[in-house]
XYZ file of C-alpha atoms in Angstrom:
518
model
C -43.982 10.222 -56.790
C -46.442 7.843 -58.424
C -46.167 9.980 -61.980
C -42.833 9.453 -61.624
C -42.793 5.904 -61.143
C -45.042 5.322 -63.955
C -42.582 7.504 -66.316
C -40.224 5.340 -65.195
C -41.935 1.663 -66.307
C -43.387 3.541 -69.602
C -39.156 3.912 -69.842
C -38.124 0.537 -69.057
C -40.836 -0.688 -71.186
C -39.934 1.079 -74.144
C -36.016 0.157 -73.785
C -37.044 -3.569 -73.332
C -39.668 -3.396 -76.671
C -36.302 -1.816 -78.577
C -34.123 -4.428 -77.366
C -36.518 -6.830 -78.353
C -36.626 -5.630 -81.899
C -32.613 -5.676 -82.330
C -31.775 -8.329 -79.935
C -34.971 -10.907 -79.825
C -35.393 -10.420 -76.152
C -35.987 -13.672 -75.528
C -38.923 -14.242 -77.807
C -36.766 -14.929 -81.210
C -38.071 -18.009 -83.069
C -35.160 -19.887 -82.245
C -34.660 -18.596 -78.752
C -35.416 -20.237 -75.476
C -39.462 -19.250 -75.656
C -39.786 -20.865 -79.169
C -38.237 -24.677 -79.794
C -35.436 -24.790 -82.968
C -38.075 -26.881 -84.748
C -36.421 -28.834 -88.202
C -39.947 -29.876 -90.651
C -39.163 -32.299 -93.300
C -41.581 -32.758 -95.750
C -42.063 -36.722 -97.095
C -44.474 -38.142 -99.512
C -46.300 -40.728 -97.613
C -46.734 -41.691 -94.093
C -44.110 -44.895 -93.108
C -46.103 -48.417 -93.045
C -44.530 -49.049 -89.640
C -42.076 -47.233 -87.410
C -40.941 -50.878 -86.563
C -37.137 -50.798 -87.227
C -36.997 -54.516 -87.240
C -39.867 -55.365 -89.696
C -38.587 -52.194 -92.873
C -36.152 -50.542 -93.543
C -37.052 -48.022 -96.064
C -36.118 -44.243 -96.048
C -39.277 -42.763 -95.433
C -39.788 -45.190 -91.931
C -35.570 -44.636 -91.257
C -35.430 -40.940 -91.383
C -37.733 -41.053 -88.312
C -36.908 -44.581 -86.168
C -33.235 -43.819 -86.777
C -33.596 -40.642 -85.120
C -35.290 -42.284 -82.246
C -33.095 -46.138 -82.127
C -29.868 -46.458 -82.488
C -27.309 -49.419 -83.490
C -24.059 -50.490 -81.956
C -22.415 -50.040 -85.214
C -22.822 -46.939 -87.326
C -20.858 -45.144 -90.636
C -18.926 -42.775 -91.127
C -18.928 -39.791 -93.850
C -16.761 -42.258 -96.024
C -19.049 -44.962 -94.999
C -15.883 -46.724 -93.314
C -18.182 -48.568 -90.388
C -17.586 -46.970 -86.553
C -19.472 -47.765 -82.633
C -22.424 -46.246 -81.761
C -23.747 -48.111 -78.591
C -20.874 -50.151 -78.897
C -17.519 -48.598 -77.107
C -15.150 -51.056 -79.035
C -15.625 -54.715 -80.712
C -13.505 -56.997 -81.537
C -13.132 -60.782 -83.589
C -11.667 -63.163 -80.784
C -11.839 -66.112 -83.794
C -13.187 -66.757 -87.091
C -16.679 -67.079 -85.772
C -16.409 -65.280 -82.100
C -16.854 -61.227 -82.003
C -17.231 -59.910 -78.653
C -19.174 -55.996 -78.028
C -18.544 -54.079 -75.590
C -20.853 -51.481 -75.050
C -21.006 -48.035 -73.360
C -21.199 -47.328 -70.154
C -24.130 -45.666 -68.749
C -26.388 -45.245 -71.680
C -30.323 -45.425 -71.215
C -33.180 -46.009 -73.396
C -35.109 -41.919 -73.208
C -37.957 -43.875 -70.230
C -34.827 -44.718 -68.163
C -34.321 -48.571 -68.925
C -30.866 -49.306 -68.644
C -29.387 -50.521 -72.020
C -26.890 -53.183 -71.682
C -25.821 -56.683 -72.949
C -29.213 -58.401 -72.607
C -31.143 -55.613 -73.823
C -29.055 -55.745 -77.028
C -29.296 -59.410 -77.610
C -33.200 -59.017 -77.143
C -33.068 -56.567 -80.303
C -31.028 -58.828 -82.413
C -32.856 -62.095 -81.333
C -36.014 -60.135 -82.907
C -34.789 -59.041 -85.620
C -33.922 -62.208 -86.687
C -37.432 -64.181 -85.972
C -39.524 -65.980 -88.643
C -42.430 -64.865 -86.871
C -41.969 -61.088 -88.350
C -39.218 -61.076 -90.567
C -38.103 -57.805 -92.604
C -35.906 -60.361 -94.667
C -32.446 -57.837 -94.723
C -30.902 -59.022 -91.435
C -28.754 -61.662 -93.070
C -26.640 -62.235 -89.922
C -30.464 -64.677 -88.925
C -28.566 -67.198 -91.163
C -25.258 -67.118 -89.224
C -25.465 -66.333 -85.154
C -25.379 -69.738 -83.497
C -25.812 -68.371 -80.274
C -25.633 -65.106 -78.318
C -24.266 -64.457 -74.812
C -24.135 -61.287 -72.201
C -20.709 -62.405 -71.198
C -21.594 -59.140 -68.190
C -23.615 -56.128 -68.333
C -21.791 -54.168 -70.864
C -19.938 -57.628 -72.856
C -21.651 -58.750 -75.497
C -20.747 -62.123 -77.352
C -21.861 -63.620 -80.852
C -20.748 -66.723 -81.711
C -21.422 -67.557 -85.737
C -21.968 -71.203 -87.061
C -19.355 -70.249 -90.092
C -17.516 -66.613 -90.697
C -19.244 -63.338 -92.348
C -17.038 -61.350 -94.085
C -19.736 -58.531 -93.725
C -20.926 -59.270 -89.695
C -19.671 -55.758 -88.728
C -21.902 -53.978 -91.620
C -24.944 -56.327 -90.509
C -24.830 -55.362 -87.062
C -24.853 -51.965 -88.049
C -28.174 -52.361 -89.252
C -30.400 -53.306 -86.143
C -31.610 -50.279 -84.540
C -31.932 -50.933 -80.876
C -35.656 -50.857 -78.823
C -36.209 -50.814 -75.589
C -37.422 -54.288 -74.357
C -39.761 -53.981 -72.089
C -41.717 -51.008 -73.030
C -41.946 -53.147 -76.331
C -43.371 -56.182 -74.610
C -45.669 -54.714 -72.522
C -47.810 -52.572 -75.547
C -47.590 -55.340 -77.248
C -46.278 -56.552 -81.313
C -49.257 -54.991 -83.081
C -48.492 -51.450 -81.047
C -44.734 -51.030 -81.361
C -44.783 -49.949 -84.826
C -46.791 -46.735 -83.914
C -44.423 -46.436 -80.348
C -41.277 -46.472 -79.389
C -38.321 -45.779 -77.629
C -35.213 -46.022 -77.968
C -31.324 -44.897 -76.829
C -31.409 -41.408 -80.064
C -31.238 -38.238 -79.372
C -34.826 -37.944 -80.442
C -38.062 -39.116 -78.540
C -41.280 -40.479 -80.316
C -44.227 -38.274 -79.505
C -47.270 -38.030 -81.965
C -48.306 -39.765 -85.033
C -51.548 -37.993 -86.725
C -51.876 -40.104 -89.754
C -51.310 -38.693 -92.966
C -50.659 -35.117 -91.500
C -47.405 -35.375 -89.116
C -45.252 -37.459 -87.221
C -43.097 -35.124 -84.276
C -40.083 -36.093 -82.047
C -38.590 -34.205 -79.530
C -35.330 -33.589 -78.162
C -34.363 -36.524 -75.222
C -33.568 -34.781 -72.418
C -31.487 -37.772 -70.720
C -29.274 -38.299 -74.239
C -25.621 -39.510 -73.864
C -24.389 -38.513 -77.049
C -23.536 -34.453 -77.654
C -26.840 -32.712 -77.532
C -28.660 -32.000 -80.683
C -29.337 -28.404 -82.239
C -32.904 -28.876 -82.725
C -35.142 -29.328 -79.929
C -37.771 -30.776 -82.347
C -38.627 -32.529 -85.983
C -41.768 -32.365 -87.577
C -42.299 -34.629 -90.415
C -45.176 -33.774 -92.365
C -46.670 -36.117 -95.264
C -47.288 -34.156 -98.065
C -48.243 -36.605 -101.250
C -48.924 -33.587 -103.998
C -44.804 -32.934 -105.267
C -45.999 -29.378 -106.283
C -47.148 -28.561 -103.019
C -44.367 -29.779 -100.939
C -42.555 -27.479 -103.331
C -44.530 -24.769 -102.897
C -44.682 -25.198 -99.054
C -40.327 -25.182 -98.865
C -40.638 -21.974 -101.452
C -42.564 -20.436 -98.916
C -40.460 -21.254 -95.728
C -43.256 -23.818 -94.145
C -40.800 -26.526 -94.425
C -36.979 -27.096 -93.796
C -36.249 -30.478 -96.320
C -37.882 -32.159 -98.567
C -36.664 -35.234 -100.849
C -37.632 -36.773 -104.165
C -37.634 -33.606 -105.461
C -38.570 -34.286 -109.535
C -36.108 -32.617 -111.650
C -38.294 -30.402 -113.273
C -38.511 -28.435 -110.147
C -34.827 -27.817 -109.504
C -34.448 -24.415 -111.141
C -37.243 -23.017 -109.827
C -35.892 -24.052 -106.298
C -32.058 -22.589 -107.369
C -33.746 -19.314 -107.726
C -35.678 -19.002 -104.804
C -33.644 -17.538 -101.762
C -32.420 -19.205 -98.863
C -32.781 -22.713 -100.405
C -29.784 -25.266 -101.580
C -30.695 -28.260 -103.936
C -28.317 -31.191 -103.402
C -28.518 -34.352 -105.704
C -27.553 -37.145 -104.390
C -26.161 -40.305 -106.131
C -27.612 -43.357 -104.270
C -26.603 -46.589 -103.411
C -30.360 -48.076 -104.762
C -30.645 -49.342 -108.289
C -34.374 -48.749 -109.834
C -35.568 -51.879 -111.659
C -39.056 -53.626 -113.021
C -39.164 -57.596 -111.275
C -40.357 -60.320 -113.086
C -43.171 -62.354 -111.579
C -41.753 -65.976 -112.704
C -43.671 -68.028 -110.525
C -45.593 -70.807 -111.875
C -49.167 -69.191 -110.439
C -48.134 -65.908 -111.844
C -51.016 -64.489 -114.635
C -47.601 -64.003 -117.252
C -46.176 -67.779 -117.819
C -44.586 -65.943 -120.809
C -42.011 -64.469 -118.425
C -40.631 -68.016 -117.556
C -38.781 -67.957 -121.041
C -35.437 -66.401 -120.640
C -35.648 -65.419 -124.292
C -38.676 -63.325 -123.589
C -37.244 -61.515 -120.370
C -34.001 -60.676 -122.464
C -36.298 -59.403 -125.196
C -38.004 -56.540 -122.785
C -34.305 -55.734 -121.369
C -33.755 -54.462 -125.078
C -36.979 -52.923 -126.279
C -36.647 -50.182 -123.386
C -34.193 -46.835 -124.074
C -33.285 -46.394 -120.565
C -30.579 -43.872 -121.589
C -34.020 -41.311 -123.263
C -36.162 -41.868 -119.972
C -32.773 -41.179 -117.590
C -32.478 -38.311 -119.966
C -36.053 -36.934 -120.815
C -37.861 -38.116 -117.627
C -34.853 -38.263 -115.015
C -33.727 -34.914 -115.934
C -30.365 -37.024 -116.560
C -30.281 -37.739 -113.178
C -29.797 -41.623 -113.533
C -26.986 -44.032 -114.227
C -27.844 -47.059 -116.770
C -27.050 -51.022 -115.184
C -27.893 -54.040 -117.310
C -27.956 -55.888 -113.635
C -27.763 -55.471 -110.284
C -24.410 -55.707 -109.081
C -23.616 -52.205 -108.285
C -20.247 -50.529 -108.973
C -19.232 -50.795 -105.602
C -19.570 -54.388 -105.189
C -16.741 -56.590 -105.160
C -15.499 -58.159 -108.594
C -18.008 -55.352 -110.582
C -17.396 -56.211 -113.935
C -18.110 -53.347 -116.134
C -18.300 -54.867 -119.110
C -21.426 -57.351 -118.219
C -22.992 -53.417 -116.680
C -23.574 -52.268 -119.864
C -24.964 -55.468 -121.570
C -28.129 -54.424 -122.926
C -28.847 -51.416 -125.465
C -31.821 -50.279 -126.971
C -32.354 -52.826 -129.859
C -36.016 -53.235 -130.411
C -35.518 -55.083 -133.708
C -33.505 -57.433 -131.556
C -36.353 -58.051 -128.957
C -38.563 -58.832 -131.574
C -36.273 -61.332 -133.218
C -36.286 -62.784 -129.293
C -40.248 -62.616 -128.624
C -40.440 -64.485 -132.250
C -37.856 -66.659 -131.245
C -39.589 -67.449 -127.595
C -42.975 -67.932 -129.513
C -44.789 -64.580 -129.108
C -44.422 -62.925 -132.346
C -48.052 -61.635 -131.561
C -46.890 -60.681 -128.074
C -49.148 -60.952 -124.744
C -51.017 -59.365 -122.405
C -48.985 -58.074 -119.209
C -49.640 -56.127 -116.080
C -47.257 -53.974 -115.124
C -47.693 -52.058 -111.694
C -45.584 -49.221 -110.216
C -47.020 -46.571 -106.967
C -46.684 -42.823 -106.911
C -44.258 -42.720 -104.223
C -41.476 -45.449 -105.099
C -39.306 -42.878 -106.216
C -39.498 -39.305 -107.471
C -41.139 -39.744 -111.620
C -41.752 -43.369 -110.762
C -45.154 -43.708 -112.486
C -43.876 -41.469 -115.354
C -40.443 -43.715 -115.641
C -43.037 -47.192 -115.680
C -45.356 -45.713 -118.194
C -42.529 -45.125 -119.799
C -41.495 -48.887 -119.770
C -45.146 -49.872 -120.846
C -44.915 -47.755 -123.828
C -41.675 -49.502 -125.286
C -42.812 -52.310 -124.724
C -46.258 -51.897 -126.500
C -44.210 -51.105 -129.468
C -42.725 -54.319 -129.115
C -46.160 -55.743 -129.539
C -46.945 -56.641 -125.809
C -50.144 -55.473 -124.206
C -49.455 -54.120 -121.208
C -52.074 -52.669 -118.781
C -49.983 -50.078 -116.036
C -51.325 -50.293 -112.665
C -50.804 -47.216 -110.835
C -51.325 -47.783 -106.797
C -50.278 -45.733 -103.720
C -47.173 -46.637 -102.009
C -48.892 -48.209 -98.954
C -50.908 -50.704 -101.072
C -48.157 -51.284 -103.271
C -45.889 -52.275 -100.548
C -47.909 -54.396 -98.880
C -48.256 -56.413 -102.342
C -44.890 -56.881 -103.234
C -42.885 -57.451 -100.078
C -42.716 -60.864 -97.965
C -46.069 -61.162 -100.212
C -45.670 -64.643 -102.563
C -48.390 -66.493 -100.424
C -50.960 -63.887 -100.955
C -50.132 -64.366 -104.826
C -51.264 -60.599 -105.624
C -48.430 -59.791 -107.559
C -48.560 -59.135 -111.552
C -46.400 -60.561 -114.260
C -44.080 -57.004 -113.781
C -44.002 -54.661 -111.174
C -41.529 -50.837 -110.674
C -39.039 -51.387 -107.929
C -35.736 -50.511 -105.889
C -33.292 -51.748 -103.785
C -30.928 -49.903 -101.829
C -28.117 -51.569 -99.417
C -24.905 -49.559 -97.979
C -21.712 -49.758 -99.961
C -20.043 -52.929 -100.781
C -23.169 -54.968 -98.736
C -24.198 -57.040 -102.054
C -25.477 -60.069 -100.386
C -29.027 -58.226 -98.931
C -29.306 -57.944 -102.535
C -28.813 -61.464 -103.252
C -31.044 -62.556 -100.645
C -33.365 -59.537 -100.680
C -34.158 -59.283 -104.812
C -32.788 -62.835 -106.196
C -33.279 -65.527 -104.119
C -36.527 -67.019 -104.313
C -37.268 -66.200 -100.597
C -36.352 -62.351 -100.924
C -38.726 -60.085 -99.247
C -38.954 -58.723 -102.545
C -38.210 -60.930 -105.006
C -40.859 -62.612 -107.628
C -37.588 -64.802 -109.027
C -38.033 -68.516 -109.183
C -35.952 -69.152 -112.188
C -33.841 -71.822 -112.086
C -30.223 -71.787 -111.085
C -30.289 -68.466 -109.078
C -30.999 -70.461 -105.540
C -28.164 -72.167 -105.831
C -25.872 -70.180 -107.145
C -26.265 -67.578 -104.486
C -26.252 -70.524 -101.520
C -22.994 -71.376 -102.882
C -21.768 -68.185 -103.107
C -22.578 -67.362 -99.671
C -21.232 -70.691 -98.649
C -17.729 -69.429 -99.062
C -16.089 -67.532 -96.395
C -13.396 -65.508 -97.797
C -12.796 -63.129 -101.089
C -11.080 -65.011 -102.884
C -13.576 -67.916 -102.664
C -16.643 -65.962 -103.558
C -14.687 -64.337 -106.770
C -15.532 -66.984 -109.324
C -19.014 -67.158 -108.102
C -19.399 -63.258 -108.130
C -18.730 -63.437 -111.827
C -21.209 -66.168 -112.738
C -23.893 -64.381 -110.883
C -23.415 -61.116 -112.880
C -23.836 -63.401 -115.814
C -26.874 -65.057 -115.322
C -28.407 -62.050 -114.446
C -27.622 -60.746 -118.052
C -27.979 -64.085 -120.075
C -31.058 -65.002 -117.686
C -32.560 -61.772 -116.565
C -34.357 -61.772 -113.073
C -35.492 -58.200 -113.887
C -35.780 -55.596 -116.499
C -32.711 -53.010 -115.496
C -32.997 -49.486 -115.420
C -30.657 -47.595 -113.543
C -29.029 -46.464 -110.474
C -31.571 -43.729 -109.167
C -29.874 -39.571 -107.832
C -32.490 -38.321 -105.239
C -32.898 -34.604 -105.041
C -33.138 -33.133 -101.558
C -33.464 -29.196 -101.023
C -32.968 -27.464 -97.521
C -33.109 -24.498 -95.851
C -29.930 -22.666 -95.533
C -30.841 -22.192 -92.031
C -29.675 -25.983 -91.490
C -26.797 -26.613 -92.615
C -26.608 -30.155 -93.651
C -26.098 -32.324 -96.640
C -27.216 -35.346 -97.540
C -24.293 -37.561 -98.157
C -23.225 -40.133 -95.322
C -26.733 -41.911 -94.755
C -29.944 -43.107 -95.832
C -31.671 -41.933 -93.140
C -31.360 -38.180 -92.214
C -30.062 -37.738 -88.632
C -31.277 -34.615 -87.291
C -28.470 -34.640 -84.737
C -26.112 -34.299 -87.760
C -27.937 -30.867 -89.011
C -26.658 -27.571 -87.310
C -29.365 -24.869 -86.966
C -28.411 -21.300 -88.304
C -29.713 -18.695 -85.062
């Protein structure tokens, strides 16, 4: 009897090791004994996971997985609620929320009217600005009309409140106040569909699925983002199937992801134009770059079209300013200004008084976008044959931050230094107040004229009485250069074809938008 019933579990053991091997039983990496685990691969650990105090991609691809806004976009970038249930404008300078019912931050804190006007009261503070929440400027006062009614009255209309309220990613309050300012850039919580976990710096950040999320449950139960600063080895790691996504993908690298099975390659045209700021303030090391002369003379000794071409992989489009093509009143015309003339810029450098050129600094970081050190050599070279003397500075992108943005007092910044900006579509004033007004988080402009320009631009309420300003402000930039104008940057993602995603609607990437092949 016992021989028997040991034949009989060597049977059932055998049937349940062959039904693993064509069925998984149980223990497939995707199944319920292994968690659907989506690893993106970035280039440098984020500087804060603060949502309020930056906004850049590699901090939003993990805080906007974790906070969410009332407001969102959708795939045609048309805006849409989030948190919100419906909104509405009750008057010219009265919009009224009102949120959903029953959502919770992932520790169980209710989130409701007063917990939202907490988020955008921070956002807007002096005390720790981030400098691209231009509603600060315009909210008179805010009210929790009841639990779920939220009320913002305005001291004069925004024609873009809706797409600035879509930019504050909601935390939860009181876990926030109790760990304290310095703490909630390394934790928090939020309403997403994704929980904060672990941060090892420099190695990995990982999320995890909320379990208490009122939205439609996610695919993937976790994200690992890994910091990987070496571009060939976060290639070789998604070649080998160690990673899921990786971005800023240099183009030189494309074909030999094409090629390799069971990865896609998507470039993607963004809404960020790639540009070298001039330092015109009057402690700046480069008083040279106060004459407009001399900044219109480096706009024409650089071929932007070669490096988009030779460097970019042609993955670039050329601006002569900053008013993107999706900006109201884009005038086309004044977007292709400046060509490669360097007989030109000489006649201008003579012209300003610096036949014999000068010495300049020019800095750029490894990680501002994919070839950025490559592109700003670049820059340096044309403009040595212009006869300037210019000394690259090549610092990570942690450093480099740190010196450039909200960082005028500390008066580290060099005559010239490799930049971006990015905003969503149509959204031009964070670059007027970001990039050109004197008090930009990242702007080095103090040339005269641009202050007031934009404050009267922005005074105006409607269309119609911003158009004639909109086309002066594309001038000056051209006649009076606030920067040296390269070009609308592509970013090159590949992915697994197990997750089927493409990155097209956001900045960010939302994880909850990426379906996991079993």
């Amino acid at each position: 009897m016992l021989v028997k019933r040991s034949k009989m579990l060597v049977l059932l053991l055998a049937l349940c090791l062959t039904a693993g091997t064509l069925f998984g039983c149980g223990s497939d990496s995707e199944g319920k004994d292994e968690p659907a685990t989506v690893t993106i691969a970035q280039s440098s650990d984020p500087q804060t996971l603060d949502p309020h105090k930056v906004g850049g991609d590699i901090s939003a691809n993990i805080f906007r997985n974790v906070c969410e806004t009332l407001l969102t976009y959708d795939e045609n970038w048309e805006i849409s609620p989030l948190l919100a249930e419906s909104y509405e404008q009750v008057s010219d300078t009265e919009w009224v929320f009102h949120l959903k019912e029953g959502v919770t931050f992932s520790n169980g804190e209710p989130f409701d009217a007063e917990a939202a006007i907490w988020n955008f009261k921070r956002a807007a503070s002096d005390k720790h600005p981030r400098q691209a929440f231009e509603f600060r400027d315009y909210v008179k006062a805010y009210e929790a009309v009841d639990e779920l009614t939220l009320k913002f009255t305005l001291s004069k209309p925004d024609i873009f409140f809706t797409a600035h309220i879509a930019e504050v990613p909601m935390l939860e309050p009181k876990h926030s106040e109790e760990i304290g300012e310095e703490a909630i850039g390394n934790d928090i919580i939020g309403t997403g569909p994704y929980v904060f976990k672990t941060w090892e710096a420099d190695k990995e950040i990982l999320l995890e699925k909320n379990p208490t999320y009122w939205g439609e449950e996610p695919d993937a139960d976790r994200v690992v983002f890994k910091t990987i600063p070496e571009a060939a080895t976060r290639i070789a790691e998604m070649v080998n199937g160690n990673v899921d996504i990786i971005m800023n993908v240099q183009n030189e690298s494309v074909e030999t992801l094409e090629k390799s099975d069971g990865i896609k390659v998507f470039p993607k045209r963004l809404n960020r134009t790639e540009y070298i700021g001039f330092n015109t303030y009057d402690w700046c090391e480069t008083p040279e770059l106060q004459n407009p002369k001399v900044r219109q003379a480096l706009n024409y000794a650089v071929d932007v079209n070669t490096i988009i071409e030779t460097i970019m992989g042609g993955y670039g489009e050329r601006v002569s300013n900053l008013w993107r093509s999706d900006y109201d009143g884009f005038d086309e015309k004044l977007s292709k200004y400046y060509s490669y003339d360097p007989e030109k810029a000489k006649k201008l450098l003579a012209e300003a008084g610096y036949a014999d050129g000068f010495d300049l600094t020019l800095m750029t970081d490894v990680d501002n976008h994919a070839k950025a050190q490559e592109v700003t050599e670049a820059v340096g070279s044309y403009l040595e044959d212009i006869g300037i003397n210019v000394k690259v500075k090549v610092l990570d992108d942690t450093t480099a931050y740190a010196i450039i943005v909200n960082g005028q007092s500390a008066k580290k910044c060099p005559g010239m230094f490799d930049w971006n900006w990015g905003t969503k579509p149509g959204l031009y004033e964070s670059t007027l107040t970001g990039v050109l007004s004197s008090e930009g988080m990242s702007s080095y402009n103090k040339i005269e004229g641009y202050d007031e320009l934009i404050e009267k631009l922005l005074a105006e309420t409607t269309e119609k009485g911003r158009a004639p300003y909109i086309k002066e402000i594309q001038e000056m930039m051209v006649e009076n250069p606030a920067c040296l104008y390269l070009f609308r940057l592509y970013d090159i993602y590949a992915v697994s074809e197990r997750i089927q995603w493409e990155p097209e609607a956001h900045y960010a990437m939302l994880v909850k938008e990426m379906k996991i092949t079993k």
